Short mmCIF file of C-alpha atoms in Angstrom, two decimals:
data_model
loop_
_atom_site.label_atom_id
_atom_site.label_comp_id
_atom_site.label_asym_id
_atom_site.label_seq_id
_atom_site.Cartn_x
_atom_site.Cartn_y
_atom_site.Cartn_z
CA MET A 1 25.42 -5.65 22.86
CA LEU A 2 22.45 -5.10 20.53
CA VAL A 3 20.40 -2.00 21.37
CA ARG A 4 16.97 -0.83 20.17
CA VAL A 5 16.38 2.87 19.53
CA THR A 6 12.83 4.26 19.17
CA LYS A 7 11.63 7.70 18.14
CA ILE A 8 7.99 8.80 18.28
CA PHE A 9 6.32 11.17 15.81
CA THR A 10 2.86 12.68 15.55
CA PHE A 11 1.02 14.02 12.53
CA GLU A 12 -2.49 14.92 11.42
CA MET A 13 -4.04 13.26 8.41
CA ALA A 14 -7.45 12.76 6.82
CA HIS A 15 -8.55 9.77 4.80
CA ALA A 16 -11.61 7.92 3.55
CA LEU A 17 -12.16 4.23 2.91
CA GLU A 18 -14.04 3.88 -0.37
CA LYS A 19 -16.68 1.13 -0.49
CA TYR A 20 -16.50 0.70 3.30
CA ASN A 21 -19.89 -0.01 4.87
CA GLY A 22 -19.50 2.31 7.86
CA PRO A 23 -18.81 5.93 8.73
CA CYS A 24 -15.13 5.68 7.68
CA LYS A 25 -16.27 5.84 4.04
CA ASN A 26 -16.50 9.60 4.64
CA ILE A 27 -13.45 11.84 4.79
CA HIS A 28 -12.37 12.11 8.41
CA GLY A 29 -9.16 12.83 10.25
CA HIS A 30 -6.94 11.37 12.94
CA SER A 31 -4.04 12.48 15.09
CA TYR A 32 -1.59 9.71 14.23
CA ARG A 33 1.28 8.53 16.39
CA LEU A 34 4.16 6.79 14.61
CA GLU A 35 6.83 4.86 16.50
CA VAL A 36 9.94 3.80 14.58
CA THR A 37 12.43 1.38 16.13
CA VAL A 38 15.90 0.56 14.82
CA SER A 39 18.27 -1.98 16.31
CA GLY A 40 22.02 -2.09 16.06
CA TYR A 41 25.31 -1.94 17.87
CA PRO A 42 26.53 1.33 19.35
CA GLU A 43 29.39 2.93 17.40
CA LYS A 44 32.71 1.94 18.98
CA ARG A 45 35.22 3.92 16.96
CA SER A 46 36.76 6.46 19.31
CA ASN A 47 37.20 9.06 16.57
CA SER A 48 33.53 8.94 15.49
CA PRO A 49 31.25 11.84 16.46
CA LYS A 50 28.51 9.18 16.83
CA LYS A 51 30.51 7.09 19.32
CA GLY A 52 28.14 5.23 21.62
CA MET A 53 25.12 5.68 19.31
CA VAL A 54 23.21 3.13 17.26
CA ILE A 55 21.69 6.00 15.31
CA ASP A 56 21.59 9.69 16.10
CA PHE A 57 18.03 10.65 17.11
CA GLY A 58 18.39 13.72 14.90
CA ASP A 59 19.32 11.57 11.89
CA LEU A 60 16.36 9.26 12.55
CA LYS A 61 14.08 12.29 12.78
CA LYS A 62 15.33 13.65 9.44
CA ILE A 63 14.74 10.28 7.72
CA VAL A 64 11.19 9.86 9.05
CA GLU A 65 10.27 13.46 8.31
CA LYS A 66 11.63 13.24 4.77
CA THR A 67 10.06 9.88 3.90
CA ILE A 68 6.70 10.12 5.72
CA ILE A 69 5.83 13.17 7.81
CA ASN A 70 6.49 15.87 5.20
CA ASP A 71 4.20 14.06 2.75
CA PHE A 72 1.41 12.82 5.00
CA ASP A 73 1.09 15.53 7.66
CA HIS A 74 -2.11 17.55 7.08
CA ALA A 75 -2.84 15.63 3.88
CA ILE A 76 -6.01 14.02 2.60
CA VAL A 77 -5.22 10.44 1.60
CA LEU A 78 -7.51 8.60 -0.80
CA SER A 79 -7.26 5.56 -3.01
CA LYS A 80 -6.87 6.27 -6.72
CA ASN A 81 -10.14 4.31 -7.01
CA ALA A 82 -12.07 6.87 -4.95
CA ASP A 83 -14.91 8.84 -6.49
CA LYS A 84 -13.45 10.95 -9.32
CA LYS A 85 -15.72 13.92 -8.55
CA LEU A 86 -14.42 13.96 -4.98
CA ILE A 87 -10.80 13.75 -6.13
CA ASN A 88 -11.32 16.57 -8.64
CA ALA A 89 -13.07 18.77 -6.06
CA ILE A 90 -10.19 18.33 -3.61
CA LYS A 91 -7.65 19.09 -6.35
CA ALA A 92 -9.65 22.15 -7.45
CA ASN A 93 -9.43 23.54 -3.92
CA GLN A 94 -5.64 23.06 -3.94
CA GLN A 95 -5.74 20.74 -0.96
CA LYS A 96 -2.78 18.55 -0.05
CA LEU A 97 -3.94 15.29 -1.61
CA ILE A 98 -2.17 11.94 -1.76
CA LEU A 99 -3.63 9.29 -4.05
CA THR A 100 -2.53 5.75 -3.22
CA ASN A 101 -2.67 2.42 -5.03
CA TYR A 102 -4.34 1.01 -1.91
CA THR A 103 -7.25 1.71 0.39
CA PRO A 104 -5.69 3.94 3.09
CA THR A 105 -6.46 1.74 6.09
CA SER A 106 -4.04 1.85 9.00
CA GLU A 107 -2.72 -1.54 7.92
CA ASN A 108 -1.97 -0.42 4.37
CA LEU A 109 -0.48 2.88 5.51
CA LEU A 110 1.80 0.96 7.87
CA ILE A 111 3.04 -1.29 5.05
CA ASP A 112 3.69 1.79 2.89
CA PHE A 113 5.62 3.46 5.72
CA VAL A 114 7.78 0.39 6.35
CA GLU A 115 8.61 0.20 2.64
CA ARG A 116 9.55 3.89 2.62
CA LEU A 117 11.74 3.63 5.74
CA ALA A 118 13.56 0.32 5.30
CA PRO A 119 15.97 1.44 2.54
CA HIS A 120 17.15 4.32 4.74
CA LEU A 121 17.45 2.41 8.00
CA ASP A 122 18.69 -1.07 7.01
CA ILE A 123 22.32 0.03 6.75
CA GLY A 124 25.33 -1.87 8.03
CA TYR A 125 24.40 -3.51 11.30
CA ASN A 126 21.36 -1.27 11.80
CA ARG A 127 17.94 -2.69 10.99
CA LEU A 128 14.44 -1.31 11.01
CA ILE A 129 12.79 -3.75 13.40
CA SER A 130 9.45 -2.23 14.36
CA VAL A 131 6.97 0.39 13.19
CA THR A 132 3.77 1.12 15.10
CA LEU A 133 1.04 3.39 13.75
CA SER A 134 -1.67 4.53 16.17
CA GLU A 135 -4.81 5.88 14.56
CA THR A 136 -6.45 6.68 17.90
CA ALA A 137 -5.35 6.56 21.54
CA SER A 138 -6.64 2.99 21.79
CA SER A 139 -6.13 1.54 18.29
CA TYR A 140 -2.88 0.77 16.53
CA VAL A 141 -1.25 -1.50 13.96
CA GLN A 142 2.29 -2.80 14.18
CA TRP A 143 4.91 -4.35 11.93
CA ARG A 144 7.81 -6.21 13.48
CA GLN A 145 10.70 -7.47 11.40
CA GLU A 146 10.91 -10.69 13.42
CA ASP A 147 7.38 -11.60 12.27
CA ASP A 148 8.04 -10.91 8.59
CA TYR A 149 8.72 -14.28 7.01
CA ASP A 150 9.15 -12.90 3.49
CA ASP A 151 12.80 -11.93 4.13
#
């Protein structure tokens, strides 16, 4: 029987949307909530320490922390196209800065996160099937593998 396993993560991050015509053009922060769901078949081998598991929650935690949380938690995320004086000022103050090839909207961050996670979670019968990124308590974006027609 196919089973879905989800783990939830939280992290703090600041960003700014260059050229945006509202207040989000300014650097501001969010308490993000990230939900990662993997599907697969529980391990059946009787000699396996992971018997009965699709994926060990601890292993899933290590993957998400290594590929996303360690980089993005308490970081300032800006597009490489952001104001150069702003980028240099942040660098000069030795802040944790991530420069992206995209405008760091929730949608673009979600796509980046899916691309970072998929190689580590699409193994054997296991598949990354859903990633949800909540920017606020009432606003989120979601990717679901079943909706992705590019595969």
